[in-house]
Tab-separated table of C-alpha atoms in Angstrom:
chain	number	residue	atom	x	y	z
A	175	UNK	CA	1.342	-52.632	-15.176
A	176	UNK	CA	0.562	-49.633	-17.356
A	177	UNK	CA	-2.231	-48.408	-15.247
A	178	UNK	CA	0.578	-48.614	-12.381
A	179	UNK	CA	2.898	-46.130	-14.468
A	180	UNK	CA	0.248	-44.032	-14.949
A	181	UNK	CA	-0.690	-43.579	-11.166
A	182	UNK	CA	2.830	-43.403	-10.274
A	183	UNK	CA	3.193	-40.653	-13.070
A	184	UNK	CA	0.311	-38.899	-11.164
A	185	UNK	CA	1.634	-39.134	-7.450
A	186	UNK	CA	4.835	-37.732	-8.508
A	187	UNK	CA	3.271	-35.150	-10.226
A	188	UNK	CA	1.095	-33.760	-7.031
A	189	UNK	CA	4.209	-34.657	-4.952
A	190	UNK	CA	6.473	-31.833	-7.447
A	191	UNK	CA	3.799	-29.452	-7.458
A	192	UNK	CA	3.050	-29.773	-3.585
A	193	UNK	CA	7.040	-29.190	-3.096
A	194	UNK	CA	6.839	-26.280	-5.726
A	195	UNK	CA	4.021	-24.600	-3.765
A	196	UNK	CA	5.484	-25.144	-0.727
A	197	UNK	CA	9.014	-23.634	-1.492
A	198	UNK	CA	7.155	-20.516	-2.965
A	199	UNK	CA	6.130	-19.693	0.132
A	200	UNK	CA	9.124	-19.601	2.382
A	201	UNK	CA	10.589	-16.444	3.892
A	202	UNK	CA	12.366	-13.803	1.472
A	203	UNK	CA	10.580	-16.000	-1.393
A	204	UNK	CA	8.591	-13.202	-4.071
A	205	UNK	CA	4.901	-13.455	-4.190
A	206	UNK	CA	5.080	-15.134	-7.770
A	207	UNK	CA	1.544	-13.410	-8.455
A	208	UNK	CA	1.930	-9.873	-7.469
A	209	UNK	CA	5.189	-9.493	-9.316
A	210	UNK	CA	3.026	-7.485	-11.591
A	211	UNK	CA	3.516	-4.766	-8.833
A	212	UNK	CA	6.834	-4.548	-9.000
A	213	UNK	CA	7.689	-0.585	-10.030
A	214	UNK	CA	4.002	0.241	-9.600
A	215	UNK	CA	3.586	3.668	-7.482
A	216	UNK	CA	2.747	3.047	-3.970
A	217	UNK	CA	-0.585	3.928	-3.690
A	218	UNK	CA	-1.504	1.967	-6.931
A	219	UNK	CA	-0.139	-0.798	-5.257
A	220	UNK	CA	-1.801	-0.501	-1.769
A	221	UNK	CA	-5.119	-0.396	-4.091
A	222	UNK	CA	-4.343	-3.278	-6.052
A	223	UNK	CA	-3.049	-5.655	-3.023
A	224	UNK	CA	-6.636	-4.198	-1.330
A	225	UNK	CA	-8.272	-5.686	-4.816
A	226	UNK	CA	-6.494	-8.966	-4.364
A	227	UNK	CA	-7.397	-9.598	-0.381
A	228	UNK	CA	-4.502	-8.412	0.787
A	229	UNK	CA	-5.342	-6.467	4.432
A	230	UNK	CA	-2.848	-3.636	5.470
A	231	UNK	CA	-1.206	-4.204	8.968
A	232	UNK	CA	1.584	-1.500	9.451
A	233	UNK	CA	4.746	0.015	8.045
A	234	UNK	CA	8.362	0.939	8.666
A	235	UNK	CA	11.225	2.522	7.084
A	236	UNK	CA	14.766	3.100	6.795
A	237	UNK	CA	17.038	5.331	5.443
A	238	UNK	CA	16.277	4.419	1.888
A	239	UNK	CA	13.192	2.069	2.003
A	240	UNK	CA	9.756	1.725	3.510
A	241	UNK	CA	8.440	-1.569	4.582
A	242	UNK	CA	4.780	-2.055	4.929
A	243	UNK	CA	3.530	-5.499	5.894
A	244	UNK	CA	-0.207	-6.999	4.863
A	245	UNK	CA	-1.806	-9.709	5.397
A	246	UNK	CA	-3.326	-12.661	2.874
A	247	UNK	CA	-7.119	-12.365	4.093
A	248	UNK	CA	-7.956	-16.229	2.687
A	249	UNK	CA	-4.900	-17.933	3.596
A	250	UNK	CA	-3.427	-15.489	6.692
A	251	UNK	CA	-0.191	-15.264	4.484
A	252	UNK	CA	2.215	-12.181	5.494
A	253	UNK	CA	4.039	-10.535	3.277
A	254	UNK	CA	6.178	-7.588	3.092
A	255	UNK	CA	6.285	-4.824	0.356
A	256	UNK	CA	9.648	-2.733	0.183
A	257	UNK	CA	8.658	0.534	-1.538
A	258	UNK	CA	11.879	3.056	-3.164
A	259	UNK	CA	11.253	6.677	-4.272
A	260	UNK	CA	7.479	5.786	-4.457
A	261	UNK	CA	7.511	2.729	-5.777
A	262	UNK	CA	7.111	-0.984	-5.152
A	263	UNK	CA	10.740	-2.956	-5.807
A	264	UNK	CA	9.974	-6.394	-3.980
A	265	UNK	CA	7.045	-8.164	-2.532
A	266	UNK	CA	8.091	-10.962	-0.786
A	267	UNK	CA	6.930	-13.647	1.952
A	268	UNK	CA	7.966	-13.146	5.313
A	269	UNK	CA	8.892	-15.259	8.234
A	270	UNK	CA	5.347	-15.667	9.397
A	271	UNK	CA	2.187	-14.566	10.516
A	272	UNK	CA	3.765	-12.984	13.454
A	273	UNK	CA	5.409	-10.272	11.473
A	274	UNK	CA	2.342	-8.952	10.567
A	275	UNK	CA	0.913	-9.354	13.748
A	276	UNK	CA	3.428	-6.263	15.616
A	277	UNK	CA	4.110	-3.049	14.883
A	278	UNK	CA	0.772	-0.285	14.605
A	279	UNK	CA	-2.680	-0.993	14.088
A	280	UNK	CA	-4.271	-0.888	10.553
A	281	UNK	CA	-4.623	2.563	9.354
A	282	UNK	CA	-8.187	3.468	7.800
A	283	UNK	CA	-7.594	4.329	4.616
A	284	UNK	CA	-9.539	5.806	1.545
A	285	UNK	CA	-11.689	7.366	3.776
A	286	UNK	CA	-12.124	11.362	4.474
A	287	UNK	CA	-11.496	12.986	7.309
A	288	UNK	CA	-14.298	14.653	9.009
A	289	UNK	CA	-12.712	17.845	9.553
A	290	UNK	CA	-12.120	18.704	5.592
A	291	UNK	CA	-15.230	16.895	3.799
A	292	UNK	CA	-16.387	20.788	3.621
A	293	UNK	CA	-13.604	21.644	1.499
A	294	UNK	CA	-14.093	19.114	-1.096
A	295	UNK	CA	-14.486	21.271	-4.272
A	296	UNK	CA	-12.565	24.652	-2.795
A	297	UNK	CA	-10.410	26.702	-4.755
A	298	UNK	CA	-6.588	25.135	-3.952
A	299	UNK	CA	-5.163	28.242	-3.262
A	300	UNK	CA	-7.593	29.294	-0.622
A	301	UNK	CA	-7.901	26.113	1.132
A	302	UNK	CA	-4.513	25.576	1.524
A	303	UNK	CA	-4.177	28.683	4.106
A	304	UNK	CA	-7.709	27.219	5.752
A	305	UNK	CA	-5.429	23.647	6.003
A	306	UNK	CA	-3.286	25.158	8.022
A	307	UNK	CA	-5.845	26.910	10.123
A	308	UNK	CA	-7.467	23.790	10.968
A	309	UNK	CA	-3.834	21.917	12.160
A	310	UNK	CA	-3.051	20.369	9.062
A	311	UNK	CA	1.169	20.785	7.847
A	312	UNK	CA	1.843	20.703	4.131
A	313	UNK	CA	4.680	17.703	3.564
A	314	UNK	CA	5.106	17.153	-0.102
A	315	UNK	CA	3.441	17.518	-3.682
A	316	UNK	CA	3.521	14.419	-6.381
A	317	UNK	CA	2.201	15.049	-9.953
A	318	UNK	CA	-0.141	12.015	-10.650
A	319	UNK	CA	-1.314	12.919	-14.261
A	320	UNK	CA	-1.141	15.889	-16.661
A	321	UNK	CA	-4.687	17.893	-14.825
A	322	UNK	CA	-3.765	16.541	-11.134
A	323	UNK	CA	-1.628	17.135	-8.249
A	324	UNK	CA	-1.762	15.154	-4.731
A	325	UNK	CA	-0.727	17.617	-2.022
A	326	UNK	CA	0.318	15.324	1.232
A	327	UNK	CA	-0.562	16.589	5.086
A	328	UNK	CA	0.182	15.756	8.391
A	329	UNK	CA	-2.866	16.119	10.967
A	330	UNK	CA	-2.224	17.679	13.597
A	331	UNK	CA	-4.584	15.845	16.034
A	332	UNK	CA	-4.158	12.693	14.937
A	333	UNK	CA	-0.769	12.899	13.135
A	334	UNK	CA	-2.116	10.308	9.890
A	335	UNK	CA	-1.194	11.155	6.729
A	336	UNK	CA	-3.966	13.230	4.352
A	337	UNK	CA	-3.878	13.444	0.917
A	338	UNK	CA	-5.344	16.364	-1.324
A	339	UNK	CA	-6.279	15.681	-4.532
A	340	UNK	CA	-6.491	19.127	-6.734
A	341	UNK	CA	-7.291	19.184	-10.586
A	342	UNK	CA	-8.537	22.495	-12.171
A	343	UNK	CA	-7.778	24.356	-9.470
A	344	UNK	CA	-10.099	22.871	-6.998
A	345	UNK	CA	-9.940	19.931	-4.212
A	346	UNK	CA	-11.448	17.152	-5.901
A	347	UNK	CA	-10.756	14.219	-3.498
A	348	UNK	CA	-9.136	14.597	0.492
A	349	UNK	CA	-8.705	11.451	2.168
A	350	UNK	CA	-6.833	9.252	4.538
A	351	UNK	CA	-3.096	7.228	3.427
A	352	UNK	CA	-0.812	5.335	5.130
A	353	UNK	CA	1.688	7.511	6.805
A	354	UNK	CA	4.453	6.544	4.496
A	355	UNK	CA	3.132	8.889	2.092
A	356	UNK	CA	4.056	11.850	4.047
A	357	UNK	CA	7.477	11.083	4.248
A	358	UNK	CA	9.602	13.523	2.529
């Protein structure tokens, strides 16, 4: 009889925690584990959610939000991430794989563009004019620490979204972002 209560004790155990684990996942539900995001600047997050398996699948926004939508790489999970003035407010479960499946293509990002890896290193003020030369349109600044400024650019060609990273004057880093970053 005891070894009865203890098995039954067990099954309804795994039974609550299967239900649990189940609920978490349902549409609009937060992504219990990457509520550590939540206020984290955007491309911080998109780093971090890279880190974690999470694959990038496209974007949208709104008068007052932008929604980018990733993808679970182990499980095939979608979620969404609403980003506010820069920063990550919600990550939340979506309706379904299918909601990551539309909209654009995955962006490449973290990588440099092969027209500016010259101008790694170039004095800021100079290169900016040479940006311009080469098709590139200046969108915004953002301050990321005391010694650095990211300067964001529209490419001409291509229209993807290029940030400049400058610190003492020179370009230290120049690489591809999601498009969302060159939003004003």
């Amino acid at each position: 009889m005891k070894l009865h209560r203890v098995i039954a004790g067990v099954v309804s155990s795994l039974v609550i925690a299967a239900t649990f684990s189940a609920q978490a996942q349902n549409a609009g539900d937060s992504v219990r584990e990457l509520n550590d995001l939540v206020n984290v600047r955007g491309r911080d997050g998109e780093v971090q959610l890279q880190q974690r398996g999470y694959i990038y699948r496209w974007a949208e926004s709104s008068d007052d939000a932008v929604y980018s939508y990733w993808t679970q790489s182990s499980t095939g999970q979608c979620i969404t991430v609403r980003t506010e003035q820069g920063r990550y407010v919600s990550l939340a479960y979506t309706g379904g794989t299918a909601d990551c499946d539309r909209g654009d293509p995955p962006a490449v990002s973290n990588t440099a563009p092969p027209a500016l890896q010259d101008m790694v290193g170039a004095r800021a003020g100079q290169a900016e004019a040479e940006l311009q030369r080469r098709g590139y349109s200046y969108r915004r600044n953002e301050r990321i620490s005391n010694a650095a400024v990211a300067s964001f650019w529209i490419e001409g060609n291509s229209g993807r979204c290029v940030e400049v990273v400058t610190s003492d004057g020179r370009y230290q880093n120049i690489y591809y972002v999601d498009w969302h970053h060159c939003e004003n």
